[in-house]
Coordinates of C-alpha atoms in Angstrom, one line a residue:
Chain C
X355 CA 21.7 30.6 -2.3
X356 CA 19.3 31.6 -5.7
X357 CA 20.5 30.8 -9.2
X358 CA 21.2 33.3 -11.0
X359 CA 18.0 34.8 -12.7
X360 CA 16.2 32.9 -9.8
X361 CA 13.3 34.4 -8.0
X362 CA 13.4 34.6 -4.0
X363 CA 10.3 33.1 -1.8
X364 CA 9.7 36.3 0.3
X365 CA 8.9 37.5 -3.7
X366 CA 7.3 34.8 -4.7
X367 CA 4.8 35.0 -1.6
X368 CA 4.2 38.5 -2.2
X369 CA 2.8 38.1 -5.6
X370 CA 0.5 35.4 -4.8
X371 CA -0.8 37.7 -1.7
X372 CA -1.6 40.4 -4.9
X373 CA -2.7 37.4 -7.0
X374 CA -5.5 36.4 -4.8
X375 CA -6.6 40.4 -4.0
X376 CA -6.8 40.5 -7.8
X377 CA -9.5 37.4 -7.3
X378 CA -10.9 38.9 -4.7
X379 CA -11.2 42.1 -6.2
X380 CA -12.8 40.1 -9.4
X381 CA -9.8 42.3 -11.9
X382 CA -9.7 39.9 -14.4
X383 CA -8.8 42.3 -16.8
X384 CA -5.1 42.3 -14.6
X385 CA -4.7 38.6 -13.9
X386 CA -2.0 38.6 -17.0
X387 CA 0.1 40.3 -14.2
X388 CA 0.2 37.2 -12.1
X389 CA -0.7 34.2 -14.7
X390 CA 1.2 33.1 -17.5
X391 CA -0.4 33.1 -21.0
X392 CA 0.8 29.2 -21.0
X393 CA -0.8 27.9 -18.1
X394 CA -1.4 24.8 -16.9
X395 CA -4.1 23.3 -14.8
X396 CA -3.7 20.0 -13.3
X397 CA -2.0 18.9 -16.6
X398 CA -4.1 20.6 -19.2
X399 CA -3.1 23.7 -20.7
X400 CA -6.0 25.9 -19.9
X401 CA -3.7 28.7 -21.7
X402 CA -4.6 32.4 -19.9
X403 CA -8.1 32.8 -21.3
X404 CA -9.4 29.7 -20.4
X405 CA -8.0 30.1 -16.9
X406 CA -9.9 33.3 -16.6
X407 CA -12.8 31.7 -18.0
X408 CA -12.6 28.8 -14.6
X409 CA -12.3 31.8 -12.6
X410 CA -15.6 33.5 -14.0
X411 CA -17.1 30.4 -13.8
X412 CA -17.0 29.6 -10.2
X413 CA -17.3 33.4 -9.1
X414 CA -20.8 32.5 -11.0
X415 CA -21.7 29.5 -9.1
X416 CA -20.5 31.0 -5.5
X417 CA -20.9 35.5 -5.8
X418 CA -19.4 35.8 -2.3
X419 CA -16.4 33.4 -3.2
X420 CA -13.4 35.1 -1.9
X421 CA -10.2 33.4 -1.6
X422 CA -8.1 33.2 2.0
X423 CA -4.6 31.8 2.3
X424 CA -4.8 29.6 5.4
X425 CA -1.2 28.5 4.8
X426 CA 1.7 28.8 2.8
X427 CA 4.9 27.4 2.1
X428 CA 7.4 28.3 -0.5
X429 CA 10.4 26.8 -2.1
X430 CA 11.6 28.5 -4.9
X431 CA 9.7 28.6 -7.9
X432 CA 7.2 26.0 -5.8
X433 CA 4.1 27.9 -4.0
X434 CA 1.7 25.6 -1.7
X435 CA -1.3 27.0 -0.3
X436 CA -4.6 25.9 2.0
X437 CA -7.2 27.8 1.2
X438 CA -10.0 28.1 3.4
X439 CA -13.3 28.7 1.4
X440 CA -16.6 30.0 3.8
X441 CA -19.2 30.5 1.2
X442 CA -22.8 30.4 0.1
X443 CA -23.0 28.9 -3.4
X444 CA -26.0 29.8 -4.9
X445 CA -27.1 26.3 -6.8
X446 CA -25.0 23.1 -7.2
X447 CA -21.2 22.8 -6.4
X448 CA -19.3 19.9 -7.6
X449 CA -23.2 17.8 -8.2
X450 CA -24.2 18.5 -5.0
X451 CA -27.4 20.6 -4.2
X452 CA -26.1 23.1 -1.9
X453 CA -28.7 26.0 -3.0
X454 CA -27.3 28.8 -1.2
X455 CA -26.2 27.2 2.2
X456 CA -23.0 28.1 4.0
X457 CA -20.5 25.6 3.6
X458 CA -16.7 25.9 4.4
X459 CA -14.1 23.7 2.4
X460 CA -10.5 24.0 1.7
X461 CA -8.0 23.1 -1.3
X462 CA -4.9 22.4 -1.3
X463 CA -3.1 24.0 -4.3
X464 CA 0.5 24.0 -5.8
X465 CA 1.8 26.6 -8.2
X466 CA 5.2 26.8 -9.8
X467 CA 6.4 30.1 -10.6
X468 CA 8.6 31.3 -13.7
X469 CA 9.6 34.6 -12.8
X470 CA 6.5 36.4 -10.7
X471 CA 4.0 34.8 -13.1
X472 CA 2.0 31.3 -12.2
X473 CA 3.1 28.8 -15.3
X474 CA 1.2 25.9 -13.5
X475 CA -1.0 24.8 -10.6
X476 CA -2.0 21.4 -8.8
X477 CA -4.7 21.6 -7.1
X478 CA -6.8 19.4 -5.2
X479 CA -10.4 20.2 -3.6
X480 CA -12.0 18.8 -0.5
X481 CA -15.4 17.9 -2.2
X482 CA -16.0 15.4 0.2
X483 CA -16.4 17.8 3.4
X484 CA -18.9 19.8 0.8
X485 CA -20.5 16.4 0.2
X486 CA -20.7 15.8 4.4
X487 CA -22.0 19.2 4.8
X488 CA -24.9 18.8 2.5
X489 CA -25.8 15.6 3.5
X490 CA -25.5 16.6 7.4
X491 CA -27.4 20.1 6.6
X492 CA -30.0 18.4 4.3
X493 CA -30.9 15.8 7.5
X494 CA -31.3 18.3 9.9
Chain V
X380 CA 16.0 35.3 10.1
X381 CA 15.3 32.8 12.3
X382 CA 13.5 33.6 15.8
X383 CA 15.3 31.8 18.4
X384 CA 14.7 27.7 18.6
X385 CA 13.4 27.6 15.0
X386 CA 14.6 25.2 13.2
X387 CA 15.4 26.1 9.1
X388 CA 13.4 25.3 5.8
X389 CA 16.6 23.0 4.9
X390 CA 16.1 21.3 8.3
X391 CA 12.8 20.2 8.3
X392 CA 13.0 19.0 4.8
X393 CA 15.5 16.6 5.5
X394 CA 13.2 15.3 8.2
X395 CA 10.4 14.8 6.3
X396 CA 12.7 12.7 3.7
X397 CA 13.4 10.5 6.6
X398 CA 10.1 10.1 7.7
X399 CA 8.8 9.4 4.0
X400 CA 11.9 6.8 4.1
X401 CA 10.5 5.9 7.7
X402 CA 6.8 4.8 6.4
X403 CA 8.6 3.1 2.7
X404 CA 10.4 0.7 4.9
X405 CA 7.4 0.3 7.5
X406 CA 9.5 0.9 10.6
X407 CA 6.5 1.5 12.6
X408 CA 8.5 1.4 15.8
X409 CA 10.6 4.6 14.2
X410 CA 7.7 6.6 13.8
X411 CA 7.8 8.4 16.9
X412 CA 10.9 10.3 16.0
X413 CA 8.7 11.7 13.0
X414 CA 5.5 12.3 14.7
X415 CA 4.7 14.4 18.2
X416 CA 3.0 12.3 20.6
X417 CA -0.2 14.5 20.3
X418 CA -0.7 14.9 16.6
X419 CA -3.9 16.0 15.2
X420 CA -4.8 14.8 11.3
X421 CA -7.7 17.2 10.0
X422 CA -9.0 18.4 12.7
X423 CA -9.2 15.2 15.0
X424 CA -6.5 14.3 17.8
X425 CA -5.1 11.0 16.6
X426 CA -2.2 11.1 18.7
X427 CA 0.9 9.2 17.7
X428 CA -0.9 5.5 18.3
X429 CA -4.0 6.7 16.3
X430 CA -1.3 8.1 13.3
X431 CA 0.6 4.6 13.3
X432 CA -2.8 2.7 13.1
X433 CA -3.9 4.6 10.3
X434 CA -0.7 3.8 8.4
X435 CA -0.8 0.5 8.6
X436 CA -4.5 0.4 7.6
X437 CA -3.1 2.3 4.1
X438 CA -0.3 -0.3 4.1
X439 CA -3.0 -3.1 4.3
X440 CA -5.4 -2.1 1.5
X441 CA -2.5 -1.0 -0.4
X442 CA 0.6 -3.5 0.1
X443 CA 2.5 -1.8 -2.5
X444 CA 1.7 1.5 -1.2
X445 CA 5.1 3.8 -1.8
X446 CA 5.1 7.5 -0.5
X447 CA 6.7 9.9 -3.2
X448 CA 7.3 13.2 -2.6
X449 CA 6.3 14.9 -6.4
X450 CA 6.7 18.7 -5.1
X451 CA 8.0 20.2 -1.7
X452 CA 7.8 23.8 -0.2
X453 CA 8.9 24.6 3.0
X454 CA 8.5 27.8 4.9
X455 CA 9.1 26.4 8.4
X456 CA 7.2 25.9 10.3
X457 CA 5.4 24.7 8.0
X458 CA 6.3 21.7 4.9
X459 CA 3.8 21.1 2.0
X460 CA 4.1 18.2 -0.2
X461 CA 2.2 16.5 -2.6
X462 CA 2.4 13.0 -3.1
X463 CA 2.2 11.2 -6.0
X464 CA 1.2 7.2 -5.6
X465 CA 1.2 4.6 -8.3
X466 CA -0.3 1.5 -6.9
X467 CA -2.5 -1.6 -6.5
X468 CA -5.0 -1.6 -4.2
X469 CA -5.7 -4.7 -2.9
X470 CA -9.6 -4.7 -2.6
X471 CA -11.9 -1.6 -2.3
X472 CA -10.4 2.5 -1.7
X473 CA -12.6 5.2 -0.9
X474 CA -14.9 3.0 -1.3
X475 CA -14.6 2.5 -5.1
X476 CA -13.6 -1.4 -6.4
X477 CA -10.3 -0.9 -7.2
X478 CA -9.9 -4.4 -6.9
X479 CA -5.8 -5.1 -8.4
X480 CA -6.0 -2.6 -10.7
X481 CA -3.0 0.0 -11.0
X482 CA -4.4 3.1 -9.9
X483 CA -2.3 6.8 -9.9
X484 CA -3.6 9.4 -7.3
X485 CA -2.4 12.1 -5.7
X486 CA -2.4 13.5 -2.4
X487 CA -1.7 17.2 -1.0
X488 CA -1.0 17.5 2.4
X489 CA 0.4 20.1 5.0
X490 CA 2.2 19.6 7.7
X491 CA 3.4 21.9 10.7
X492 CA 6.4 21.2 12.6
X493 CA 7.0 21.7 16.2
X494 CA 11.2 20.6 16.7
X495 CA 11.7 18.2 13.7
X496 CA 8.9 16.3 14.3
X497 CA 4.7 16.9 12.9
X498 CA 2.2 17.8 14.9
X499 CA -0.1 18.5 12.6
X500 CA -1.3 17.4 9.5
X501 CA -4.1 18.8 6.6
X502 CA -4.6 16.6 4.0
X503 CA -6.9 15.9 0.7
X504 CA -6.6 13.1 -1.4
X505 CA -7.6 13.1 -4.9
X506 CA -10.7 10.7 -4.6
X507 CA -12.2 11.7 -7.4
X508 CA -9.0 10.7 -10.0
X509 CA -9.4 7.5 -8.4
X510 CA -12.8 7.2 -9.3
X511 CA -12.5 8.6 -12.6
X512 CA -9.6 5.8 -13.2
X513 CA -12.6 3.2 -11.8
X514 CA -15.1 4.0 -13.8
X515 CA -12.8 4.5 -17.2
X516 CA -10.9 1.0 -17.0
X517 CA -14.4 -1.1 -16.0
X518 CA -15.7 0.2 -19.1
X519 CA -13.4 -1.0 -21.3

């Protein structure tokens, strides 16, 4: 049974299904819709602009970045997702010198939800498969 | 609604409380009414004797090692949790010379259930907080 006020999972999943097309669609203009103007990021309050601002920022380091839900799991208001990245960064990701190989990774993310807006994410990135895949790739 | 032999979101919550509980009181013996006899761990098929060893390998480079769930979704059959430790490495962790020190990390992992018992697992661990902790209290 929901709290009153409370937001159901089957909601819940289905904005974060239109908050990653917005990504993928590279809208920033319409993220406001799906992120809160008081965000957090792992514990620092990136605020909405500065979230954008990470977005940009790694849509500049990897152009074909596109963001796939491998699996979710919801409990109201808490979101996790594995997403499953298959990319070609164009220089360095995370120090390493990938220089436009194709490398798959995946993160692991938590959002909590106030409403249909994301007011806070955990997220944690497997950078040592990237770190594998360079070194592996780079001994060929 | 639940297709036929599913087992709920409130369900497999409860087991994964008891398996946390399971692994804080190292009943290793227990652990097979947690974990299938063929679980995989990222990919690789530990099976339930290659799960238990790596346990107890955690348990011996951290003795104080205590599993917390910090945030839980379910949508079964799939459970997400991540784990928030606050410990003291014995000697060396990811490599890094932790050596004693109190360390805080977290862990995200995914889990799909078959029944109420994993049998499979997708997990990354927040290496690089770790280091960042390394680095920040040897320079003091």
């Amino acid at each position: 049974m929901l709290a009153e006020g409370a937001i159901g999972a089957g909601q819940i999943a289905e904005a974060y299904k239109a908050y990653l097309t917005c990504l993928n669609l590279r809208r920033w203009n319409d993220l406001g819709h799906f992120v809160a103007e008081d965000v957090k990021h792992n514990g620092q309050a990136f605020g909405l602009a500065g979230y954008r601002r990470m977005l940009e920022e790694d849509v500049r380091a990897i152009p074909d970045l596109r963001f796939r839900a491998d699996l979710v799991a919801v409990t109201s208001p808490i979101l996790a997702c594995r997403l499953a990245f298959d990319c070609t960064p164009a220089g360095a990701l995370f120090g390493l010198p990938v220089n436009g190989r194709r490398i798959r990774f995946g993160e692991h993310a938590f959002y909590r939800f106030e409403g249909l807006r994301i007011v806070e994410v955990w997220s944690i990135i497997d950078r040592a498969s990237v770190a594998r895949q360079v070194v592996s790739e780079g001994s060929d």
